[in-house]
mmCIF file of C-alpha atoms and ligand atoms in Angstrom:
data_model
loop_
_atom_site.group_PDB
_atom_site.id
_atom_site.type_symbol
_atom_site.label_atom_id
_atom_site.label_comp_id
_atom_site.label_asym_id
_atom_site.label_seq_id
_atom_site.Cartn_x
_atom_site.Cartn_y
_atom_site.Cartn_z
ATOM 1 C CA UNK A 1 114.618 84.638 28.250
ATOM 2 C CA UNK A 2 111.970 85.362 25.580
ATOM 3 C CA UNK A 3 112.886 84.267 22.142
ATOM 4 C CA UNK A 4 114.514 87.344 20.640
ATOM 5 C CA UNK A 5 117.330 88.281 18.468
ATOM 6 C CA UNK A 6 119.721 90.199 20.792
ATOM 7 C CA UNK A 7 122.968 91.834 19.933
ATOM 8 C CA UNK A 8 124.483 88.366 20.406
ATOM 9 C CA UNK A 9 122.469 87.258 17.404
ATOM 10 C CA UNK A 10 121.185 83.954 18.770
ATOM 11 C CA UNK A 11 119.752 81.875 16.122
ATOM 12 C CA UNK A 12 116.390 80.409 16.904
ATOM 13 C CA UNK A 13 115.264 77.465 14.857
ATOM 14 C CA UNK A 14 111.645 76.154 15.108
ATOM 15 C CA UNK A 15 112.929 73.397 17.261
ATOM 16 C CA UNK A 16 114.593 75.756 19.648
ATOM 17 C CA UNK A 17 111.377 77.705 20.094
ATOM 18 C CA UNK A 18 109.124 74.658 20.527
ATOM 19 C CA UNK A 19 111.638 73.435 23.278
ATOM 20 C CA UNK A 20 111.789 76.744 24.918
ATOM 21 C CA UNK A 21 108.046 77.390 24.793
ATOM 22 C CA UNK A 22 107.315 74.001 26.227
ATOM 23 C CA UNK A 23 109.412 74.644 29.291
ATOM 24 C CA UNK A 24 108.033 78.104 29.542
ATOM 25 C CA UNK A 25 104.427 77.409 29.455
ATOM 26 C CA UNK A 26 105.047 74.426 31.776
ATOM 27 C CA UNK A 27 106.666 76.811 34.300
ATOM 28 C CA UNK A 28 103.449 79.151 33.953
ATOM 29 C CA UNK A 29 101.356 76.035 35.052
ATOM 30 C CA UNK A 30 99.617 75.337 31.687
ATOM 31 C CA UNK A 31 98.161 72.077 31.276
ATOM 32 C CA UNK A 32 99.329 71.522 27.794
ATOM 33 C CA UNK A 33 102.587 73.266 27.388
ATOM 34 C CA UNK A 34 103.694 71.831 24.045
ATOM 35 C CA UNK A 35 100.262 72.628 22.399
ATOM 36 C CA UNK A 36 100.459 76.079 23.616
ATOM 37 C CA UNK A 37 103.729 76.714 21.902
ATOM 38 C CA UNK A 38 102.841 74.834 18.862
ATOM 39 C CA UNK A 39 99.627 76.833 18.163
ATOM 40 C CA UNK A 40 101.123 80.138 18.396
ATOM 41 C CA UNK A 41 104.266 79.201 16.417
ATOM 42 C CA UNK A 42 102.171 77.443 13.654
ATOM 43 C CA UNK A 43 99.989 80.668 13.559
ATOM 44 C CA UNK A 44 103.103 82.864 13.026
ATOM 45 C CA UNK A 45 104.686 80.620 10.379
ATOM 46 C CA UNK A 46 101.638 79.897 8.736
ATOM 47 C CA UNK A 47 101.877 76.191 8.421
ATOM 48 C CA UNK A 48 100.549 72.773 9.715
ATOM 49 C CA UNK A 49 101.706 71.541 13.141
ATOM 50 C CA UNK A 50 103.441 68.640 11.494
ATOM 51 C CA UNK A 51 105.522 71.069 9.338
ATOM 52 C CA UNK A 52 106.973 72.558 12.647
ATOM 53 C CA UNK A 53 108.603 69.213 13.146
ATOM 54 C CA UNK A 54 109.495 68.422 9.456
ATOM 55 C CA UNK A 55 111.175 71.629 9.147
ATOM 56 C CA UNK A 56 112.432 71.912 12.575
ATOM 57 C CA UNK A 57 115.898 73.560 11.485
ATOM 58 C CA UNK A 58 114.180 76.400 9.830
ATOM 59 C CA UNK A 59 115.220 79.585 11.366
ATOM 60 C CA UNK A 60 112.663 82.156 12.482
ATOM 61 C CA UNK A 61 113.019 85.822 11.204
ATOM 62 C CA UNK A 62 113.669 88.453 13.760
ATOM 63 C CA UNK A 63 110.455 90.093 12.669
ATOM 64 C CA UNK A 64 108.428 86.826 13.614
ATOM 65 C CA UNK A 65 110.252 86.587 16.949
ATOM 66 C CA UNK A 66 108.986 89.880 17.910
ATOM 67 C CA UNK A 67 105.381 89.150 17.077
ATOM 68 C CA UNK A 68 105.597 85.768 18.658
ATOM 69 C CA UNK A 69 106.877 87.293 21.880
ATOM 70 C CA UNK A 70 103.585 89.588 21.881
ATOM 71 C CA UNK A 71 101.355 86.457 21.359
ATOM 72 C CA UNK A 72 103.056 84.467 24.105
ATOM 73 C CA UNK A 73 102.564 87.306 26.490
ATOM 74 C CA UNK A 74 98.887 87.399 25.823
ATOM 75 C CA UNK A 75 98.566 83.630 26.228
ATOM 76 C CA UNK A 76 100.469 83.802 29.528
ATOM 77 C CA UNK A 77 97.948 86.379 30.676
ATOM 78 C CA UNK A 78 95.290 83.562 29.832
ATOM 79 C CA UNK A 79 93.817 85.042 26.709
ATOM 80 C CA UNK A 80 92.435 82.010 24.915
ATOM 81 C CA UNK A 81 94.683 80.918 21.881
ATOM 82 C CA UNK A 82 91.621 81.296 19.617
ATOM 83 C CA UNK A 83 91.110 84.907 20.334
ATOM 84 C CA UNK A 84 94.850 85.628 19.949
ATOM 85 C CA UNK A 85 94.941 83.772 16.465
ATOM 86 C CA UNK A 86 91.384 85.027 15.517
ATOM 87 C CA UNK A 87 90.011 81.756 14.572
ATOM 88 C CA UNK A 88 88.715 78.467 15.984
ATOM 89 C CA UNK A 89 87.739 75.233 14.470
ATOM 90 C CA UNK A 90 84.123 73.764 14.460
ATOM 91 C CA UNK A 91 82.894 70.720 12.769
ATOM 92 C CA UNK A 92 86.192 70.564 10.784
ATOM 93 C CA UNK A 93 85.807 74.126 9.508
ATOM 94 C CA UNK A 94 87.592 77.381 10.287
ATOM 95 C CA UNK A 95 85.478 80.099 12.161
ATOM 96 C CA UNK A 96 86.711 83.725 12.774
ATOM 97 C CA UNK A 97 86.333 84.400 16.462
ATOM 98 C CA UNK A 98 86.842 87.511 18.684
ATOM 99 C CA UNK A 99 85.937 88.621 22.190
ATOM 100 C CA UNK A 100 82.482 89.340 21.082
ATOM 101 C CA UNK A 101 81.575 85.839 20.552
ATOM 102 C CA UNK A 102 81.830 82.721 22.524
ATOM 103 C CA UNK A 103 84.636 80.349 21.264
ATOM 104 C CA UNK A 104 82.879 77.134 19.664
ATOM 105 C CA UNK A 105 83.224 74.025 21.870
ATOM 106 C CA UNK A 106 83.737 70.529 20.598
ATOM 107 C CA UNK A 107 80.837 69.260 22.668
ATOM 108 C CA UNK A 108 78.526 71.451 20.585
ATOM 109 C CA UNK A 109 79.331 69.450 17.517
ATOM 110 C CA UNK A 110 76.912 66.853 19.132
ATOM 111 C CA UNK A 111 74.053 69.166 18.287
ATOM 112 C CA UNK A 112 75.115 69.398 14.538
ATOM 113 C CA UNK A 113 75.304 65.348 14.490
ATOM 114 C CA UNK A 114 71.736 65.268 15.869
ATOM 115 C CA UNK A 115 70.296 67.923 13.705
ATOM 116 C CA UNK A 116 71.589 66.951 10.251
ATOM 117 C CA UNK A 117 70.321 63.495 10.988
ATOM 118 C CA UNK A 118 66.801 64.895 11.515
ATOM 119 C CA UNK A 119 67.034 67.590 8.717
ATOM 120 C CA UNK A 120 68.324 65.263 5.967
ATOM 121 C CA UNK A 121 64.799 63.793 6.170
ATOM 122 C CA UNK A 122 62.927 67.051 5.808
ATOM 123 C CA UNK A 123 61.936 68.872 2.634
ATOM 124 C CA UNK A 124 63.515 72.543 2.460
ATOM 125 C CA UNK A 125 63.438 72.910 6.267
ATOM 126 C CA UNK A 126 63.587 76.175 8.078
ATOM 127 C CA UNK A 127 66.125 76.426 11.076
ATOM 128 C CA UNK A 128 66.174 78.954 13.778
ATOM 129 C CA UNK A 129 69.597 79.406 15.528
ATOM 130 C CA UNK A 130 68.965 80.989 18.673
ATOM 131 C CA UNK A 131 72.023 82.961 20.202
ATOM 132 C CA UNK A 132 74.122 82.277 17.178
ATOM 133 C CA UNK A 133 77.366 83.957 18.456
ATOM 134 C CA UNK A 134 80.220 83.134 15.933
ATOM 135 C CA UNK A 135 77.433 81.547 13.806
ATOM 136 C CA UNK A 136 79.061 78.063 14.237
ATOM 137 C CA UNK A 137 75.747 76.245 14.562
ATOM 138 C CA UNK A 138 73.686 78.047 11.921
ATOM 139 C CA UNK A 139 76.512 78.129 9.415
ATOM 140 C CA UNK A 140 77.463 74.501 9.752
ATOM 141 C CA UNK A 141 73.797 73.431 9.198
ATOM 142 C CA UNK A 142 73.528 75.709 6.319
ATOM 143 C CA UNK A 143 76.542 74.201 4.887
ATOM 144 C CA UNK A 144 75.726 70.507 5.501
ATOM 145 C CA UNK A 145 72.220 70.897 4.478
ATOM 146 C CA UNK A 146 72.288 73.100 1.431
ATOM 147 C CA UNK A 147 68.566 73.027 0.725
ATOM 148 C CA UNK A 148 67.498 74.431 4.028
ATOM 149 C CA UNK A 149 67.258 78.010 5.180
ATOM 150 C CA UNK A 150 68.655 79.168 8.450
ATOM 151 C CA UNK A 151 67.489 82.127 10.509
ATOM 152 C CA UNK A 152 70.254 83.153 12.904
ATOM 153 C CA UNK A 153 69.490 85.435 15.789
ATOM 154 C CA UNK A 154 71.703 87.038 18.597
ATOM 155 C CA UNK A 155 71.113 89.797 21.249
ATOM 156 C CA UNK A 156 74.639 91.125 20.142
ATOM 157 C CA UNK A 157 75.087 93.207 16.963
ATOM 158 C CA UNK A 158 78.946 92.781 17.229
ATOM 159 C CA UNK A 159 78.620 88.972 17.373
ATOM 160 C CA UNK A 160 76.119 89.082 14.335
ATOM 161 C CA UNK A 161 78.697 91.050 12.481
ATOM 162 C CA UNK A 162 81.440 88.264 13.192
ATOM 163 C CA UNK A 163 78.844 85.492 12.367
ATOM 164 C CA UNK A 164 78.114 87.303 8.852
ATOM 165 C CA UNK A 165 81.850 87.502 8.200
ATOM 166 C CA UNK A 166 81.942 83.734 8.761
ATOM 167 C CA UNK A 167 78.945 83.143 6.533
ATOM 168 C CA UNK A 168 80.578 85.337 3.802
ATOM 169 C CA UNK A 169 83.854 83.341 3.978
ATOM 170 C CA UNK A 170 81.728 80.199 2.988
ATOM 171 C CA UNK A 171 79.631 82.341 0.380
ATOM 172 C CA UNK A 172 76.403 81.074 2.043
ATOM 173 C CA UNK A 173 73.347 82.428 0.687
ATOM 174 C CA UNK A 174 70.935 80.165 2.743
ATOM 175 C CA UNK A 175 71.250 82.155 6.091
ATOM 176 C CA UNK A 176 70.057 85.472 7.474
ATOM 177 C CA UNK A 177 70.928 87.198 10.574
ATOM 178 C CA UNK A 178 68.438 88.995 12.860
ATOM 179 C CA UNK A 179 69.376 91.131 15.861
ATOM 180 C CA UNK A 180 66.815 90.085 18.610
ATOM 181 C CA UNK A 181 66.632 89.389 22.383
ATOM 182 C CA UNK A 182 64.890 86.289 22.591
ATOM 183 C CA UNK A 183 64.091 86.717 26.353
ATOM 184 C CA UNK A 184 62.189 90.109 25.817
ATOM 185 C CA UNK A 185 61.127 90.320 22.158
ATOM 186 C CA UNK A 186 58.648 88.344 20.008
ATOM 187 C CA UNK A 187 59.962 86.400 17.098
ATOM 188 C CA UNK A 188 57.936 86.644 14.115
ATOM 189 C CA UNK A 189 59.060 83.438 12.374
ATOM 190 C CA UNK A 190 58.171 79.632 12.279
ATOM 191 C CA UNK A 191 60.592 76.891 11.886
ATOM 192 C CA UNK A 192 60.957 73.149 11.467
ATOM 193 C CA UNK A 193 63.918 73.147 13.894
ATOM 194 C CA UNK A 194 64.821 75.525 16.848
ATOM 195 C CA UNK A 195 68.311 74.838 17.716
ATOM 196 C CA UNK A 196 70.509 76.479 20.520
ATOM 197 C CA UNK A 197 73.396 76.629 22.734
ATOM 198 C CA UNK A 198 71.941 79.158 25.097
ATOM 199 C CA UNK A 199 74.014 80.960 27.998
ATOM 200 C CA UNK A 200 73.279 78.194 30.743
ATOM 201 C CA UNK A 201 76.059 78.939 33.187
ATOM 202 C CA UNK A 202 74.409 80.193 36.479
ATOM 203 C CA UNK A 203 75.434 83.529 38.005
ATOM 204 C CA UNK A 204 76.748 81.593 41.084
ATOM 205 C CA UNK A 205 79.331 79.418 39.005
ATOM 206 C CA UNK A 206 80.810 82.439 37.284
ATOM 207 C CA UNK A 207 83.424 83.086 40.116
ATOM 208 C CA UNK A 208 84.556 79.554 39.878
ATOM 209 C CA UNK A 209 85.231 79.502 36.153
ATOM 210 C CA UNK A 210 88.662 79.511 34.797
ATOM 211 C CA UNK A 211 90.271 82.903 33.889
ATOM 212 C CA UNK A 212 90.611 82.055 30.188
ATOM 213 C CA UNK A 213 86.764 81.869 30.178
ATOM 214 C CA UNK A 214 85.590 84.367 32.642
ATOM 215 C CA UNK A 215 88.027 87.155 31.882
ATOM 216 C CA UNK A 216 87.877 86.905 27.998
ATOM 217 C CA UNK A 217 84.608 85.225 26.806
ATOM 218 C CA UNK A 218 81.547 87.493 26.484
ATOM 219 C CA UNK A 219 79.319 87.148 29.682
ATOM 220 C CA UNK A 220 76.320 87.544 27.565
ATOM 221 C CA UNK A 221 77.114 84.313 25.847
ATOM 222 C CA UNK A 222 77.912 82.660 29.080
ATOM 223 C CA UNK A 223 75.391 83.258 31.684
ATOM 224 C CA UNK A 224 71.663 84.238 31.969
ATOM 225 C CA UNK A 225 72.715 86.035 35.103
ATOM 226 C CA UNK A 226 70.182 83.746 37.121
ATOM 227 C CA UNK A 227 70.138 80.201 37.569
ATOM 228 C CA UNK A 228 71.180 78.912 34.185
ATOM 229 C CA UNK A 229 67.705 77.892 33.208
ATOM 230 C CA UNK A 230 65.950 81.191 31.838
ATOM 231 C CA UNK A 231 66.566 80.440 28.246
ATOM 232 C CA UNK A 232 65.141 76.843 28.632
ATOM 233 C CA UNK A 233 61.929 78.457 30.325
ATOM 234 C CA UNK A 234 61.528 80.810 27.452
ATOM 235 C CA UNK A 235 61.778 78.008 24.910
ATOM 236 C CA UNK A 236 59.081 75.957 26.672
ATOM 237 C CA UNK A 237 56.951 79.141 26.415
ATOM 238 C CA UNK A 238 57.467 80.001 22.852
ATOM 239 C CA UNK A 239 57.842 76.498 21.183
ATOM 240 C CA UNK A 240 54.245 76.126 20.437
ATOM 241 C CA UNK A 241 54.214 79.381 18.448
ATOM 242 C CA UNK A 242 57.727 79.222 16.862
ATOM 243 C CA UNK A 243 58.246 75.394 16.169
ATOM 244 C CA UNK A 244 55.915 73.946 13.467
ATOM 245 C CA UNK A 245 53.805 70.703 13.991
ATOM 246 C CA UNK A 246 56.219 67.742 13.743
ATOM 247 C CA UNK A 247 59.029 70.009 14.339
ATOM 248 C CA UNK A 248 61.888 69.566 16.648
ATOM 249 C CA UNK A 249 63.864 71.680 19.162
ATOM 250 C CA UNK A 250 67.553 70.869 19.971
ATOM 251 C CA UNK A 251 69.240 72.198 23.015
ATOM 252 C CA UNK A 252 72.659 71.971 24.427
ATOM 253 C CA UNK A 253 72.483 71.491 28.277
ATOM 254 C CA UNK A 254 75.180 71.697 30.902
ATOM 255 C CA UNK A 255 76.802 69.276 33.396
ATOM 256 C CA UNK A 256 75.831 67.945 36.830
ATOM 257 C CA UNK A 257 72.202 68.179 37.394
ATOM 258 C CA UNK A 258 71.638 70.720 34.678
ATOM 259 C CA UNK A 259 70.230 68.378 32.095
ATOM 260 C CA UNK A 260 67.724 66.929 34.681
ATOM 261 C CA UNK A 261 66.639 70.476 35.742
ATOM 262 C CA UNK A 262 66.145 71.354 32.083
ATOM 263 C CA UNK A 263 64.177 68.404 31.434
ATOM 264 C CA UNK A 264 62.030 69.035 34.437
ATOM 265 C CA UNK A 265 61.036 72.455 32.988
ATOM 266 C CA UNK A 266 59.898 70.766 29.763
ATOM 267 C CA UNK A 267 58.018 67.989 31.392
ATOM 268 C CA UNK A 268 56.210 70.139 33.774
ATOM 269 C CA UNK A 269 55.245 72.342 30.665
ATOM 270 C CA UNK A 270 53.605 69.305 29.120
ATOM 271 C CA UNK A 271 56.184 68.161 26.599
ATOM 272 C CA UNK A 272 56.137 64.534 26.686
ATOM 273 C CA UNK A 273 58.258 63.610 23.782
ATOM 274 C CA UNK A 274 61.745 64.197 25.123
ATOM 275 C CA UNK A 275 65.125 62.674 24.344
ATOM 276 C CA UNK A 276 68.427 63.029 25.958
ATOM 277 C CA UNK A 277 71.429 62.534 23.786
ATOM 278 C CA UNK A 278 74.744 61.382 25.642
ATOM 279 C CA UNK A 279 78.351 61.997 24.750
ATOM 280 C CA UNK A 280 81.023 59.417 24.888
ATOM 281 C CA UNK A 281 81.596 59.939 28.718
ATOM 282 C CA UNK A 282 77.727 59.065 28.947
ATOM 283 C CA UNK A 283 76.905 62.478 30.029
ATOM 284 C CA UNK A 284 73.641 64.070 28.452
ATOM 285 C CA UNK A 285 74.748 66.970 26.470
ATOM 286 C CA UNK A 286 71.736 67.459 24.265
ATOM 287 C CA UNK A 287 68.079 67.524 24.907
ATOM 288 C CA UNK A 288 65.769 66.844 21.957
ATOM 289 C CA UNK A 289 62.111 68.100 22.369
ATOM 290 C CA UNK A 290 59.719 66.489 19.592
ATOM 291 C CA UNK A 291 56.496 68.341 18.826
ATOM 292 C CA UNK A 292 53.611 65.901 18.290
HETATM 293 N N1 LIG B 301 75.844 79.204 19.125
HETATM 294 C C1 LIG B 301 77.278 79.692 19.496
HETATM 295 C C2 LIG B 301 77.905 78.438 19.912
HETATM 296 O O1 LIG B 301 77.352 77.398 20.247
HETATM 297 C C3 LIG B 301 77.122 80.753 20.549
HETATM 298 C C4 LIG B 301 76.406 80.317 21.915
HETATM 299 C C5 LIG B 301 76.399 81.248 22.941
HETATM 300 O O2 LIG B 301 76.936 82.527 22.697
HETATM 301 N N2 LIG B 301 75.997 80.948 24.158
HETATM 302 O O3 LIG B 301 79.092 78.527 20.420
#
């Protein structure tokens, strides 16, 4: 039974919902049933996770139970929690998200570590964030490096409006947004850093993705509808015009042999100052291309 106040007036305390939800999401084959119910309940109550347990005897109002029921149904239908609650976290900050933008991934935070290390040594750098989506990369850099200017581009106007909302939430003045299709249109800016987490899932891999991703996240943000390398080929062509001398390009790469295939594109194009950055699992997640 869903937690709802029926005529029998069953009282639902936070702990009852947590226990019920854990069981329910487990039955529905979710990997982390406890986290599923905690995230939705915490959103409804408007509290921190720990408070759910500190105030475990607190009863939930019939109105909140009705709302919660709707959210549970959406999650069971595999809609990502971040879309259901309308926000996600990236580099310790909140970002509004919706189905127009990719949900920021923790692995993308590695790009930020690498970039702020480099940018903190430059004077008033200009950063070009290609495929900004929610704006998580460009906005985080604009916040971390206040003396920089960020140009964030995206093919999707609806993604850009979400990114602008995020920039406004942080009161940012050092970021501008441009609607541009990097694969087909020329970019009339030069930058000290090009940074991107481009759509790198190949068309072949799409059917094998989990439903949470393939049925809800924007296809345009996931795949190039080709071999997952189109954007890297494009970058290798435009870097000489777009990235200044002594500038740098920072790109997220995928799993398996994807990093090697990306690297090959740049070495074949004559770039000889390439660095791979690995994550804690020793997988290459970031490719750094230094202009000489
Ligand atoms: N830049 C955004 C992110 O890293 C969006 C990336 C994309 O849409 N491929 O999450």
